[in-house]
mmCIF file of C-alpha atoms in Angstrom:
data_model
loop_
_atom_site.group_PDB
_atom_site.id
_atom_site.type_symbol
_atom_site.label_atom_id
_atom_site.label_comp_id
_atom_site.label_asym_id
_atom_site.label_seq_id
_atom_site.Cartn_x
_atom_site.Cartn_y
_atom_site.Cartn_z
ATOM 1 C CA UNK A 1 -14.094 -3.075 -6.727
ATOM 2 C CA UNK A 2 -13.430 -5.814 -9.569
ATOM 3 C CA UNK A 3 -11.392 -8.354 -8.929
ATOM 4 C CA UNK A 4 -7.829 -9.188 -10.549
ATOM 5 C CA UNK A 5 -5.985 -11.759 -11.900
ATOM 6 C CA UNK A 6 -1.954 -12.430 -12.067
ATOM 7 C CA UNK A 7 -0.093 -14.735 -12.481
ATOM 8 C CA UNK A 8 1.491 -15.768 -9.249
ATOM 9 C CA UNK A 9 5.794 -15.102 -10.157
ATOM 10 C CA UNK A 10 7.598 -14.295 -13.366
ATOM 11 C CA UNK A 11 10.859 -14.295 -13.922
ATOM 12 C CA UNK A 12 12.937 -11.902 -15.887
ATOM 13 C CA UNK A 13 16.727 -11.252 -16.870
ATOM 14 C CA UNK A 14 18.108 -8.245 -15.999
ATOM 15 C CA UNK A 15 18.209 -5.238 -18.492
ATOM 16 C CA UNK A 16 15.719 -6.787 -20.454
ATOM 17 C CA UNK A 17 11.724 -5.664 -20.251
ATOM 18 C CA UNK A 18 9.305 -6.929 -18.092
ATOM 19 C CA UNK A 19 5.803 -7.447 -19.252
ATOM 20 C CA UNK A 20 3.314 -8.084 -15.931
ATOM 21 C CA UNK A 21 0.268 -9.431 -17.177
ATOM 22 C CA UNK A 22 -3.134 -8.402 -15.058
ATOM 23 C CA UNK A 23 -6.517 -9.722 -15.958
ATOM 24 C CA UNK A 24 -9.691 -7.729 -14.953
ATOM 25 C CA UNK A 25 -12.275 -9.030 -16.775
ATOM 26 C CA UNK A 26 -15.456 -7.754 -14.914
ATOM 27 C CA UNK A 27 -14.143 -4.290 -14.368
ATOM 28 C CA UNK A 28 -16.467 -1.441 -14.600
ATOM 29 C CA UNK A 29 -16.398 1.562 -16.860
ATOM 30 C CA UNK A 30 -15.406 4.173 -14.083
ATOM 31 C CA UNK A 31 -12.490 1.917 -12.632
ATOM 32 C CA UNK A 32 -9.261 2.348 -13.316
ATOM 33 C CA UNK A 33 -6.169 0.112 -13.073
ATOM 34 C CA UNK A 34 -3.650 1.085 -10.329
ATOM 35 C CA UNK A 35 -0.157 -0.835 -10.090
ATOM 36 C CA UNK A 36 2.114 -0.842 -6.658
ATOM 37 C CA UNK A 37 4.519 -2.629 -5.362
ATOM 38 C CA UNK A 38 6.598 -3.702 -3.105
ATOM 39 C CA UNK A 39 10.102 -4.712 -2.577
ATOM 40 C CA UNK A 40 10.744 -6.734 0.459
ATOM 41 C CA UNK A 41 11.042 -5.041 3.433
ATOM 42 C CA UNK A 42 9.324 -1.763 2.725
ATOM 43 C CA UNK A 43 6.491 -0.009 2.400
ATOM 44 C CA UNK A 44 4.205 -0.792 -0.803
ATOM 45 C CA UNK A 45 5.340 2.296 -3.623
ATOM 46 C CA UNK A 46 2.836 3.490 -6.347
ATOM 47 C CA UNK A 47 3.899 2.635 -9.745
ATOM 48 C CA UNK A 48 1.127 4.161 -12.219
ATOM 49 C CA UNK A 49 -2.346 3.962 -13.232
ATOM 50 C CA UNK A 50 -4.739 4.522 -15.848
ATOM 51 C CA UNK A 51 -8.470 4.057 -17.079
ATOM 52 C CA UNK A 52 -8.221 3.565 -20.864
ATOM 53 C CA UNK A 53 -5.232 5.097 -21.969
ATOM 54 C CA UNK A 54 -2.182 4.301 -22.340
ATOM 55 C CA UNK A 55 0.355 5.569 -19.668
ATOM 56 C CA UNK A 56 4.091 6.416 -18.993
ATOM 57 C CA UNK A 57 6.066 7.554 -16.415
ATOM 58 C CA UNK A 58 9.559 7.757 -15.084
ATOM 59 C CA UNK A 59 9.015 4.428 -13.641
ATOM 60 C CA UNK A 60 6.921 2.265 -15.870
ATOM 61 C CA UNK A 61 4.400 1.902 -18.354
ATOM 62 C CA UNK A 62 0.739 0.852 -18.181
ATOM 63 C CA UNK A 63 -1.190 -0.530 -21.970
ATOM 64 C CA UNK A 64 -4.638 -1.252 -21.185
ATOM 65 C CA UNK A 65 -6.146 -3.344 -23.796
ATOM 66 C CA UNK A 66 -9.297 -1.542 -25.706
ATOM 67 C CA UNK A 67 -11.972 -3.614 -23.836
ATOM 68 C CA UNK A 68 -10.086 -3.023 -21.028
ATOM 69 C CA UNK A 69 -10.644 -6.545 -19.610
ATOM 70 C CA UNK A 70 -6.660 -6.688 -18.998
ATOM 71 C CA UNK A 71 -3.479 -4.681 -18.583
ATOM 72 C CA UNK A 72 -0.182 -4.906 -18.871
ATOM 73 C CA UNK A 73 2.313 -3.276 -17.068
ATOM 74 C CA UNK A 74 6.028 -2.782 -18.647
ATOM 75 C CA UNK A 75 9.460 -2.503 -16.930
ATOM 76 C CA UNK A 76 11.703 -0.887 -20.451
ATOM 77 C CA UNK A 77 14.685 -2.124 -18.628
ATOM 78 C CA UNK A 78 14.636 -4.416 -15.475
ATOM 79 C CA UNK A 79 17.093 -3.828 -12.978
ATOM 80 C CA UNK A 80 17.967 -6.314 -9.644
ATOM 81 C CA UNK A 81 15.946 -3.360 -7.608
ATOM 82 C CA UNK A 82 12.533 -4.187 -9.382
ATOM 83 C CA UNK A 83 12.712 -7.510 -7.860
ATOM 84 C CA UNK A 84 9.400 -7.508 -5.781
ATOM 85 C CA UNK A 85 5.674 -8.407 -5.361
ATOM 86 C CA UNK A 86 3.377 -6.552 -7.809
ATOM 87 C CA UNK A 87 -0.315 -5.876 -7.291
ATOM 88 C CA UNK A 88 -2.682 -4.907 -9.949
ATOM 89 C CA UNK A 89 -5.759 -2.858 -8.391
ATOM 90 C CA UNK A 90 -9.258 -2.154 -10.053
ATOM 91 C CA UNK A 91 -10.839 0.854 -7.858
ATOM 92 C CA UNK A 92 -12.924 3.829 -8.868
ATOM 93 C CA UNK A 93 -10.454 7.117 -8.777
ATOM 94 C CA UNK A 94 -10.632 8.696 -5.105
ATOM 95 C CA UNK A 95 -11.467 12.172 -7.123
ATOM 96 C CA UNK A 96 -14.298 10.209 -8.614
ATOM 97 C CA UNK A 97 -15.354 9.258 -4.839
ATOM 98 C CA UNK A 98 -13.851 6.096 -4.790
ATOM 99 C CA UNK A 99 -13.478 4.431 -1.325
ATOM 100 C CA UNK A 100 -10.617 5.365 0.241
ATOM 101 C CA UNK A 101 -9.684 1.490 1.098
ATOM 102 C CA UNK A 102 -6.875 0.518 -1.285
ATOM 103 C CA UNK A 103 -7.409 -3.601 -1.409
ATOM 104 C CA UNK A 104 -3.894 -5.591 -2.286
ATOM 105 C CA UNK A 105 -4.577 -9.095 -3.040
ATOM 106 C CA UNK A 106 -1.883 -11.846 -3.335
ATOM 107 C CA UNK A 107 0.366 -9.922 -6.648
ATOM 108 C CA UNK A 108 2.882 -11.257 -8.437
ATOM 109 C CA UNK A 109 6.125 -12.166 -7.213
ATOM 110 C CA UNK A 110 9.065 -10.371 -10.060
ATOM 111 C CA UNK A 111 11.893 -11.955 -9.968
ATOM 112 C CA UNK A 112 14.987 -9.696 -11.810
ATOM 113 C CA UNK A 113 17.878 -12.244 -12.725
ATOM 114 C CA UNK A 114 21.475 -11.319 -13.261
ATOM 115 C CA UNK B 1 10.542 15.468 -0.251
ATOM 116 C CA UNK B 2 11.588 13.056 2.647
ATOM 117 C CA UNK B 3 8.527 10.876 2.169
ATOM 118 C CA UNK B 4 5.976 9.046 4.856
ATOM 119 C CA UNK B 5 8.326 9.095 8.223
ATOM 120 C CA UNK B 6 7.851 6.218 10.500
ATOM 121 C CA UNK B 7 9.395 5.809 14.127
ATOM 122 C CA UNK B 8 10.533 3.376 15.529
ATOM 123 C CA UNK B 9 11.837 1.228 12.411
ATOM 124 C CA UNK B 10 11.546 -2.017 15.173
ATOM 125 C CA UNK B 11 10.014 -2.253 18.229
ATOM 126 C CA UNK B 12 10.503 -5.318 20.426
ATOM 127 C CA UNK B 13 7.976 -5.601 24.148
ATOM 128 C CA UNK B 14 6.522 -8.164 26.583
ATOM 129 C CA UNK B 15 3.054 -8.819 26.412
ATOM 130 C CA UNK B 16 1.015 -5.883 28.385
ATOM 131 C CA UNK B 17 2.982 -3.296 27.712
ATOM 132 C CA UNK B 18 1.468 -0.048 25.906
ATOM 133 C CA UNK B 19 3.421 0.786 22.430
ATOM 134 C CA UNK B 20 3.278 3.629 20.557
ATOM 135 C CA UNK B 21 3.997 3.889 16.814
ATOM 136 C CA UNK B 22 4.856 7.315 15.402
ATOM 137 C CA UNK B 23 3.829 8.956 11.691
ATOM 138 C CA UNK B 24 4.848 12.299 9.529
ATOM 139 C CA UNK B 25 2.877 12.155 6.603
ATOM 140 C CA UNK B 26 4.355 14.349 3.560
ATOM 141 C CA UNK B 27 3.508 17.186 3.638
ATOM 142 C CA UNK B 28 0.574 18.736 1.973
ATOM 143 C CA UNK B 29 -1.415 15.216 1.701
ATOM 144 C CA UNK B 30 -4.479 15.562 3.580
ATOM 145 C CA UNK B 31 -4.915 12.134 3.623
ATOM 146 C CA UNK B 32 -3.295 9.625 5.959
ATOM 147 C CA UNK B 33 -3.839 5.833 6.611
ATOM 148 C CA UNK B 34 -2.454 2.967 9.041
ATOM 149 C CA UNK B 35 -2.164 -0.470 7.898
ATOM 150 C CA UNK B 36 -0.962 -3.490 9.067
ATOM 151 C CA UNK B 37 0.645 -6.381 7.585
ATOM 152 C CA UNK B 38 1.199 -10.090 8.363
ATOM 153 C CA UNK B 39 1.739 -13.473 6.187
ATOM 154 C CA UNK B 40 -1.290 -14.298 7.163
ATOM 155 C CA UNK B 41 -3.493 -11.589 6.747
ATOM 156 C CA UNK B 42 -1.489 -9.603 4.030
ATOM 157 C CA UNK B 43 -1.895 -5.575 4.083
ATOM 158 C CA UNK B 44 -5.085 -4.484 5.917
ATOM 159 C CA UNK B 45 -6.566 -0.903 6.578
ATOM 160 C CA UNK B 46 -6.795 -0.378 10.060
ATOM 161 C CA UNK B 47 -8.011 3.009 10.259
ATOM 162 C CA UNK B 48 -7.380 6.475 7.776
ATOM 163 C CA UNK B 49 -7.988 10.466 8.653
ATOM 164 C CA UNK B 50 -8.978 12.801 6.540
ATOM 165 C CA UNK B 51 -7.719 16.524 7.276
ATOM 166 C CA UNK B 52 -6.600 15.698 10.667
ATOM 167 C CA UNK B 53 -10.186 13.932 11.648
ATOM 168 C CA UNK B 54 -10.510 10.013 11.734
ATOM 169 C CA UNK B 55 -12.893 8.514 8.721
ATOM 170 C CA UNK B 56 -13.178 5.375 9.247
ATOM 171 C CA UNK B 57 -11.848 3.084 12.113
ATOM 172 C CA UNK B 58 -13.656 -0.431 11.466
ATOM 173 C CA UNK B 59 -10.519 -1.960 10.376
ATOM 174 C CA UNK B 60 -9.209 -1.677 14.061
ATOM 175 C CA UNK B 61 -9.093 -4.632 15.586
ATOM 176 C CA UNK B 62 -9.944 -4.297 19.270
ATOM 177 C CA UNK B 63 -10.391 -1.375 21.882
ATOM 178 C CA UNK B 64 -6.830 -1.992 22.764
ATOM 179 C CA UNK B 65 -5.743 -0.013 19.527
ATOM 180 C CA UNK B 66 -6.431 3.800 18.802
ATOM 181 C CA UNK B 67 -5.157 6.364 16.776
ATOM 182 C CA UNK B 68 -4.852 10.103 17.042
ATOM 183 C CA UNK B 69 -3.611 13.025 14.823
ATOM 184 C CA UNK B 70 -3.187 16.076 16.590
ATOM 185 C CA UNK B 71 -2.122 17.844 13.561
ATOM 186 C CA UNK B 72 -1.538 17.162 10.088
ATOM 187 C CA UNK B 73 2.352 16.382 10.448
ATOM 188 C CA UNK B 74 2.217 13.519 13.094
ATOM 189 C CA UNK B 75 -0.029 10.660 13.938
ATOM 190 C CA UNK B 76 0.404 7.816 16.370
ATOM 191 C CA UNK B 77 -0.966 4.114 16.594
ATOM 192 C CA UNK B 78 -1.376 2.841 20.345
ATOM 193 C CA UNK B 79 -1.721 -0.463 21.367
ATOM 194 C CA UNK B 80 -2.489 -0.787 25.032
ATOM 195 C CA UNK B 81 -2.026 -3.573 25.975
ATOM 196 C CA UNK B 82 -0.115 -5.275 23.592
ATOM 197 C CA UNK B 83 -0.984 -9.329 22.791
ATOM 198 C CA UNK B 84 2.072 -11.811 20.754
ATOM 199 C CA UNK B 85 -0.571 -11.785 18.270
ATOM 200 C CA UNK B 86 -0.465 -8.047 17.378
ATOM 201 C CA UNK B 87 3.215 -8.787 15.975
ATOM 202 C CA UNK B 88 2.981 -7.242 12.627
ATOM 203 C CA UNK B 89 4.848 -4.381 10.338
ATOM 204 C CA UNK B 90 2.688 -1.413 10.725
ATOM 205 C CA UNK B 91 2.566 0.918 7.581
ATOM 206 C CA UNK B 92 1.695 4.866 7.619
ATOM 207 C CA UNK B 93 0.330 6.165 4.263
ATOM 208 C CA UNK B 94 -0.179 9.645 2.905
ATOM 209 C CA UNK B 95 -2.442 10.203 -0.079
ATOM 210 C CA UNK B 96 -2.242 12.966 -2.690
ATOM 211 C CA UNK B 97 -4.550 12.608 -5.394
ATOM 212 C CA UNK B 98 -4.615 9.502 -6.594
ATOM 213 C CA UNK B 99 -1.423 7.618 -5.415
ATOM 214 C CA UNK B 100 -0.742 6.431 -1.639
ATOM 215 C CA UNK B 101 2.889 6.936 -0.339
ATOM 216 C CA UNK B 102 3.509 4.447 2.415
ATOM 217 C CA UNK B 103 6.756 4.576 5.169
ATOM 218 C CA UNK B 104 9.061 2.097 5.826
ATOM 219 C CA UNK B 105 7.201 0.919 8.488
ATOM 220 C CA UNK B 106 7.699 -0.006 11.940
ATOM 221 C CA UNK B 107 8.203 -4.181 12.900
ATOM 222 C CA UNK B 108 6.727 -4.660 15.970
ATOM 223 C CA UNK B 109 7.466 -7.742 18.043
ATOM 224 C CA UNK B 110 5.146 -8.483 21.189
ATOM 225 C CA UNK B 111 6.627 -11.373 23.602
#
């Protein structure tokens, strides 16, 4: 799987978006970009992922750039609750028999100010 | 949906004792992993099933661990006997296409 880059911790003020940069620079044309995270003390929760398009869901958005050597994730509106560690994962799709081993690496500590 | 079901939430034992951790999966994922997670070795894979029949085990650490599910609404991890240095938060995960839905877990604290 390719490896990722992010930033280590970001702050961000409540209600306002949060932008989660994630570098991928050597990823390969059947990966795609998965985004979990988790708040301390629990389990890690799926967020959203995507190969080249551009994705939304109840939770987040994902804009992969058109090389798709880097992503960004997007938080509309931050709350105190998204305060947590994000990862950024480059896998092949399990339906496109893509090992089953999810790898989490360091993330990215989000920090959600009042 | 009541999500990944762990028991116990914490579990506290001496050194030698045998400890059992306890999963439900949600239903209808025919996938379902343990991990385990420390500060110093982050979140790692110890062993998944597939459909009720274990895949791959190479991320268990020792003989002293094993895993079992009799059926696809429970699995256990047992660690017998349990070492200070298996003190960890074990994670259960269920997997339904292409997102894995991880408990609570279960802190475990070996004296």
């Amino acid at each position: 799987d390719a490896k990722t880059t992010q930033p280590p911790s970001m702050d961000c003020a409540e209600g306002r978006a949060a932008n989660l940069p994630c570098n991928h620079s050597t990823i390969s044309g059947n990966e795609y970009v998965y985004w979990y995270r988790q708040i301390h003390s629990q389990g890690p929760q799926y967020i959203i992922h995507g190969l080249k398009n551009n994705e939304t869901n109840e939770m987040a958005s994902l804009i992969i750039t058109e090389d798709r050597k880097s992503s960004t994730l997007i938080l509309p509106h931050a709350t105190l609750r998204d305060t947590a560690v994000y990862y950024c994962i480059v896998r092949v799709a399990w339906a496109q028999g893509g090992s089953e081993k999810l790898v989490f690496g360091k993330g990215m500590k989000l920090t959600v100010n009042p | 949906d009541a999500g990944v079901i762990q028991s116990p939430r914490h579990e506290v034992t001496e050194m030698g004792q045998e400890v059992t951790l306890r999963c439900k999966p949600i239903s209808g994922h025919d996938y379902l992993f343990w991990y385990r997670q420390t500060m110093m070795r982050g979140l790692e894979l110890l062993i998944y099933f597939n459909n009720n029949v274990p895949i791959d085990d190479s991320g268990m650490p020792e003989d002293r661990f094993s895993a079992k599910m009799p059926n696809a609404s429970f699995s256990t991890l047992k660690i017998q006997p349990s070492e200070p240095r298996d003190s960890a938060v074990y994670f259960c995960a269920s997997r339904k296409r292409e997102a894995q839905y991880f408990g609570p877990g279960t802190r475990l604290t070996v004296l």
